mmCIF file of C-alpha atoms and ligand atoms in Angstrom:
data_model
loop_
_atom_site.group_PDB
_atom_site.id
_atom_site.type_symbol
_atom_site.label_atom_id
_atom_site.label_comp_id
_atom_site.label_asym_id
_atom_site.label_seq_id
_atom_site.Cartn_x
_atom_site.Cartn_y
_atom_site.Cartn_z
ATOM 1 C CA UNK Y 100 10.008 -13.795 1.005
ATOM 2 C CA UNK Y 101 12.498 -10.460 1.453
ATOM 3 C CA UNK Y 102 11.339 -8.984 -1.768
ATOM 4 C CA UNK Y 103 14.941 -6.383 -1.330
ATOM 5 C CA UNK Y 104 17.422 -9.395 -1.171
ATOM 6 C CA UNK Y 105 16.708 -10.648 -3.794
ATOM 7 C CA UNK Y 106 18.206 -9.472 -7.658
ATOM 8 C CA UNK Y 107 15.872 -8.514 -9.706
ATOM 9 C CA UNK Y 108 15.916 -11.188 -12.186
ATOM 10 C CA UNK Y 109 15.248 -14.108 -9.829
ATOM 11 C CA UNK Y 110 12.241 -11.856 -8.215
ATOM 12 C CA UNK Y 111 9.026 -14.265 -8.944
ATOM 13 C CA UNK Y 112 5.493 -13.615 -9.612
ATOM 14 C CA UNK Y 113 4.948 -15.274 -5.677
ATOM 15 C CA UNK Y 114 6.883 -12.124 -4.749
ATOM 16 C CA UNK Y 115 5.652 -9.475 -6.424
ATOM 17 C CA UNK Y 116 2.020 -10.464 -6.551
ATOM 18 C CA UNK Y 117 -1.066 -8.866 -4.503
ATOM 19 C CA UNK Y 118 -2.320 -11.980 -3.479
ATOM 20 C CA UNK Y 119 -5.973 -13.337 -3.665
ATOM 21 C CA UNK Y 120 -7.585 -12.126 -0.875
ATOM 22 C CA UNK Y 121 -6.559 -8.649 -1.466
ATOM 23 C CA UNK Y 122 -8.109 -8.922 -5.089
ATOM 24 C CA UNK Y 123 -11.710 -7.471 -5.634
ATOM 25 C CA UNK Y 124 -13.191 -9.977 -7.930
ATOM 26 C CA UNK Y 125 -16.467 -11.016 -9.442
ATOM 27 C CA UNK Y 126 -17.777 -14.406 -10.394
ATOM 28 C CA UNK Y 127 -19.418 -15.931 -13.362
ATOM 29 C CA UNK Y 128 -23.122 -15.966 -12.194
ATOM 30 C CA UNK Y 129 -22.643 -12.632 -11.019
ATOM 31 C CA UNK Y 130 -25.127 -9.899 -13.390
ATOM 32 C CA UNK Y 131 -23.564 -7.586 -15.011
ATOM 33 C CA UNK Y 132 -25.385 -4.987 -12.298
ATOM 34 C CA UNK Y 133 -23.053 -6.503 -9.570
ATOM 35 C CA UNK Y 134 -20.125 -6.142 -11.415
ATOM 36 C CA UNK Y 135 -20.576 -2.588 -11.778
ATOM 37 C CA UNK Y 136 -21.043 -1.813 -8.854
ATOM 38 C CA UNK Y 137 -17.958 -3.982 -7.652
ATOM 39 C CA UNK Y 138 -15.803 -2.068 -10.204
ATOM 40 C CA UNK Y 139 -17.445 1.703 -9.889
ATOM 41 C CA UNK Y 140 -17.105 0.802 -5.398
ATOM 42 C CA UNK Y 141 -13.183 -0.627 -5.923
ATOM 43 C CA UNK Y 142 -12.024 2.400 -8.815
ATOM 44 C CA UNK Y 143 -10.841 -0.305 -10.360
ATOM 45 C CA UNK Y 144 -11.400 -0.582 -14.919
ATOM 46 C CA UNK Y 145 -11.081 -4.138 -14.448
ATOM 47 C CA UNK Y 146 -10.868 -7.157 -12.315
ATOM 48 C CA UNK Y 147 -10.894 -10.923 -12.565
ATOM 49 C CA UNK Y 148 -13.401 -13.394 -13.176
ATOM 50 C CA UNK Y 149 -13.588 -16.468 -10.576
ATOM 51 C CA UNK Y 150 -15.859 -19.417 -10.557
ATOM 52 C CA UNK Y 151 -17.418 -20.389 -7.033
ATOM 53 C CA UNK Y 152 -14.420 -22.882 -6.238
ATOM 54 C CA UNK Y 153 -12.119 -19.852 -6.985
ATOM 55 C CA UNK Y 154 -10.569 -20.818 -10.440
ATOM 56 C CA UNK Y 155 -9.562 -18.077 -12.408
ATOM 57 C CA UNK Y 156 -12.561 -17.914 -15.643
ATOM 58 C CA UNK Y 157 -11.434 -14.495 -17.546
ATOM 59 C CA UNK Y 158 -11.587 -10.406 -16.496
ATOM 60 C CA UNK Y 159 -14.341 -7.939 -16.960
ATOM 61 C CA UNK Y 160 -13.822 -4.391 -17.185
ATOM 62 C CA UNK Y 161 -16.135 -1.088 -17.504
ATOM 63 C CA UNK Y 162 -16.130 -0.829 -20.899
ATOM 64 C CA UNK Y 163 -16.640 -3.992 -21.867
ATOM 65 C CA UNK Y 164 -20.371 -3.406 -19.528
ATOM 66 C CA UNK Y 165 -20.687 -0.169 -21.038
ATOM 67 C CA UNK Y 166 -20.344 -1.432 -24.788
ATOM 68 C CA UNK Y 167 -22.743 -4.199 -23.840
ATOM 69 C CA UNK Y 168 -25.641 -2.297 -23.092
ATOM 70 C CA UNK Y 169 -25.104 0.319 -25.224
ATOM 71 C CA UNK Y 170 -27.907 0.773 -27.776
ATOM 72 C CA UNK Y 171 -28.501 2.613 -30.503
ATOM 73 C CA UNK Y 172 -29.515 5.927 -28.818
ATOM 74 C CA UNK Y 173 -28.427 5.372 -25.341
ATOM 75 C CA UNK Y 174 -27.497 2.985 -22.480
ATOM 76 C CA UNK Y 175 -29.985 0.668 -22.349
ATOM 77 C CA UNK Y 176 -29.447 -0.104 -18.091
ATOM 78 C CA UNK Y 177 -32.556 -2.239 -17.817
ATOM 79 C CA UNK Y 178 -30.202 -5.305 -19.099
ATOM 80 C CA UNK Y 179 -27.921 -5.068 -16.483
ATOM 81 C CA UNK Y 180 -29.539 -7.425 -14.680
ATOM 82 C CA UNK Y 181 -30.212 -9.578 -17.770
ATOM 83 C CA UNK Y 182 -26.890 -10.257 -18.317
ATOM 84 C CA UNK Y 183 -24.072 -12.685 -16.520
ATOM 85 C CA UNK Y 184 -20.803 -11.401 -16.617
ATOM 86 C CA UNK Y 185 -20.192 -15.061 -18.332
ATOM 87 C CA UNK Y 186 -21.540 -14.227 -21.107
ATOM 88 C CA UNK Y 187 -19.840 -10.993 -22.031
ATOM 89 C CA UNK Y 188 -16.190 -11.447 -20.048
ATOM 90 C CA UNK Y 189 -12.510 -11.003 -21.784
ATOM 91 C CA UNK Y 190 -10.974 -15.078 -21.820
ATOM 92 C CA UNK Y 191 -8.043 -14.856 -23.804
ATOM 93 C CA UNK Y 192 -5.846 -13.558 -21.573
ATOM 94 C CA UNK Y 193 -2.845 -14.690 -20.325
ATOM 95 C CA UNK Y 194 -1.248 -15.906 -16.909
ATOM 96 C CA UNK Y 195 1.229 -16.497 -15.035
ATOM 97 C CA UNK Y 196 2.714 -19.168 -12.650
ATOM 98 C CA UNK Y 197 3.861 -18.229 -9.059
ATOM 99 C CA UNK Y 198 7.474 -19.318 -9.903
ATOM 100 C CA UNK Y 199 7.506 -17.054 -13.032
ATOM 101 C CA UNK Y 200 10.015 -14.757 -13.042
ATOM 102 C CA UNK Y 201 10.772 -11.041 -13.279
ATOM 103 C CA UNK Y 202 11.191 -11.310 -17.081
ATOM 104 C CA UNK Y 203 8.023 -12.591 -17.713
ATOM 105 C CA UNK Y 204 5.929 -10.871 -15.499
ATOM 106 C CA UNK Y 205 7.552 -7.757 -17.413
ATOM 107 C CA UNK Y 206 6.123 -8.858 -21.213
ATOM 108 C CA UNK Y 207 2.840 -9.873 -19.648
ATOM 109 C CA UNK Y 208 2.270 -6.418 -18.023
ATOM 110 C CA UNK Y 209 3.778 -5.022 -21.415
ATOM 111 C CA UNK Y 210 0.091 -5.575 -22.812
ATOM 112 C CA UNK Y 211 -2.095 -5.558 -19.640
ATOM 113 C CA UNK Y 212 -2.343 -4.040 -16.540
ATOM 114 C CA UNK Y 213 -2.419 -6.920 -14.461
ATOM 115 C CA UNK Y 214 -1.880 -10.139 -15.025
ATOM 116 C CA UNK Y 215 -3.858 -13.319 -12.790
ATOM 117 C CA UNK Y 216 -1.304 -15.675 -11.361
ATOM 118 C CA UNK Y 217 -2.470 -19.084 -11.282
ATOM 119 C CA UNK Y 218 -1.633 -22.885 -10.001
ATOM 120 C CA UNK Y 219 -2.007 -26.267 -11.974
ATOM 121 C CA UNK Y 220 -4.940 -26.731 -11.351
ATOM 122 C CA UNK Y 221 -6.500 -23.608 -12.458
ATOM 123 C CA UNK Y 222 -6.900 -22.099 -8.719
ATOM 124 C CA UNK Y 223 -6.507 -17.905 -8.461
ATOM 125 C CA UNK Y 224 -3.641 -17.283 -6.631
ATOM 126 C CA UNK Y 225 -3.283 -13.248 -6.754
ATOM 127 C CA UNK Y 226 -2.415 -10.482 -9.344
ATOM 128 C CA UNK Y 227 1.044 -9.102 -10.832
ATOM 129 C CA UNK Y 228 -0.102 -5.587 -11.630
ATOM 130 C CA UNK Y 229 2.041 -3.249 -14.106
ATOM 131 C CA UNK Y 230 2.553 -0.500 -11.085
ATOM 132 C CA UNK Y 231 4.857 -3.427 -8.856
ATOM 133 C CA UNK Y 232 6.963 -3.931 -11.898
ATOM 134 C CA UNK Y 233 7.696 -0.101 -12.400
ATOM 135 C CA UNK Y 234 8.480 -0.064 -8.697
ATOM 136 C CA UNK Y 235 10.652 -3.214 -8.837
ATOM 137 C CA UNK Y 236 12.631 -1.651 -11.726
ATOM 138 C CA UNK Y 237 12.365 2.321 -10.682
ATOM 139 C CA UNK Y 238 14.193 0.337 -7.402
ATOM 140 C CA UNK Y 239 16.521 -1.338 -9.182
ATOM 141 C CA UNK Y 240 17.897 2.014 -11.693
ATOM 142 C CA UNK Y 241 18.168 3.840 -8.769
ATOM 143 C CA UNK Y 242 20.412 1.717 -6.411
ATOM 144 C CA UNK Y 243 22.458 0.728 -9.951
ATOM 145 C CA UNK Y 244 22.395 4.303 -11.366
ATOM 146 C CA UNK Y 245 26.455 4.194 -12.211
ATOM 147 C CA UNK Y 246 25.564 1.519 -14.287
ATOM 148 C CA UNK Y 247 23.421 3.458 -16.829
ATOM 149 C CA UNK Y 248 26.018 6.487 -17.395
ATOM 150 C CA UNK Y 249 28.699 6.276 -19.822
ATOM 151 C CA UNK Y 250 31.348 7.924 -17.183
ATOM 152 C CA UNK Y 251 31.113 11.711 -19.221
HETATM 153 O O1 4BW T 558 -8.025 2.025 -5.751
HETATM 154 C C1 4BW T 558 -6.836 1.706 -5.902
HETATM 155 N N1 4BW T 558 -5.516 2.109 -5.161
HETATM 156 C C2 4BW T 558 -4.442 2.461 -5.443
HETATM 157 N N2 4BW T 558 -3.389 2.125 -4.703
HETATM 158 N N3 4BW T 558 -3.800 2.763 -6.762
HETATM 159 C C3 4BW T 558 -4.987 2.435 -7.404
HETATM 160 C C4 4BW T 558 -6.738 2.296 -7.236
HETATM 161 N N4 4BW T 558 -7.048 2.542 -8.397
HETATM 162 C C5 4BW T 558 -5.997 2.595 -9.212
HETATM 163 N N5 4BW T 558 -4.971 2.676 -8.871
HETATM 164 C C6 4BW T 558 -3.583 3.322 -10.047
HETATM 165 C C7 4BW T 558 -2.640 2.195 -9.784
HETATM 166 O O2 4BW T 558 -1.694 2.700 -10.466
HETATM 167 O O3 4BW T 558 -4.068 3.235 -11.191
HETATM 168 C C8 4BW T 558 -3.871 2.282 -11.955
HETATM 169 C C9 4BW T 558 -4.626 1.984 -13.307
HETATM 170 O O4 4BW T 558 -5.660 1.298 -12.462
HETATM 171 P P1 4BW T 558 -6.937 0.436 -13.134
HETATM 172 O O5 4BW T 558 -6.095 -1.175 -13.505
HETATM 173 O O6 4BW T 558 -7.121 0.716 -14.452
HETATM 174 O O7 4BW T 558 -8.065 0.395 -12.614
HETATM 175 C C10 4BW T 558 -3.476 1.351 -10.972
HETATM 176 O O8 4BW T 558 -1.851 0.605 -11.797
HETATM 177 P P2 4BW T 558 -1.586 -1.037 -11.046
HETATM 178 O O9 4BW T 558 -1.641 -0.622 -9.680
HETATM 179 O O10 4BW T 558 -1.063 -1.492 -12.074
HETATM 180 O O11 4BW T 558 -3.380 -1.873 -11.351
HETATM 181 C C11 4BW T 558 -3.588 -2.417 -12.185
HETATM 182 C C12 4BW T 558 -4.688 -2.945 -12.760
HETATM 183 O O12 4BW T 558 -4.804 -4.229 -11.804
HETATM 184 C C13 4BW T 558 -5.275 -1.552 -12.080
HETATM 185 C C14 4BW T 558 -6.792 -3.222 -12.146
HETATM 186 O O13 4BW T 558 -7.675 -3.365 -13.144
HETATM 187 C C15 4BW T 558 -6.059 -4.335 -11.127
HETATM 188 N N6 4BW T 558 -5.999 -4.574 -9.605
HETATM 189 C C16 4BW T 558 -5.297 -3.337 -9.436
HETATM 190 N N7 4BW T 558 -5.478 -3.724 -7.951
HETATM 191 C C17 4BW T 558 -6.674 -4.433 -7.713
HETATM 192 C C18 4BW T 558 -6.911 -4.686 -9.332
HETATM 193 N N8 4BW T 558 -7.818 -5.434 -9.566
HETATM 194 C C19 4BW T 558 -8.893 -5.764 -8.209
HETATM 195 N N9 4BW T 558 -8.070 -6.176 -6.777
HETATM 196 C C20 4BW T 558 -7.080 -4.953 -6.662
HETATM 197 N N10 4BW T 558 -6.894 -5.162 -5.658
#
């Protein structure tokens, strides 16, 4: 689909998303040690959690992991290999469908840096990021600059 040819409000999550094969993720049964490795190596603060069938299950971030292993006086690093991602991931995050329109995506990324796109059966399609939404808004404002001046 040619994303540039569509008016802003007709853009869908499908045309805005980073598709699943390009998204760093971890799996439910991975130990926190592996999740932290993926997060540090990829440079992302948080990534989606999938089951072995690639269904979306939650989100795990560096902060959640560090909080989990924070003891009274030190980080208890030895606990990283004992705890699974499933035990500490965040599960109450909103999701999008491929057919959701721009305004729904915009609302979703106001409170979240990225939102996962899933199909009816819960399979993971990709993510819509705050960056992509801001890019589209920036383009729209530049192309339609005249609309934003009051004529003075
Ligand atoms: O490795 C990076 N490459 C690029 N091009 N930009 C990056 C990278 N790491 C961070 N950024 C930038 C992006 O603008 O910093 C922003 C905040 O990153 P974050 O949240 O806190 O790691 C990025 O903003 P964004 O593109 O709107 O992405 C929002 C969030 O979406 C990221 C990260 O949690 C997730 N994300 C983005 N691309 C991802 C991804 N997670 C997994 N795989 C991907 N390919």
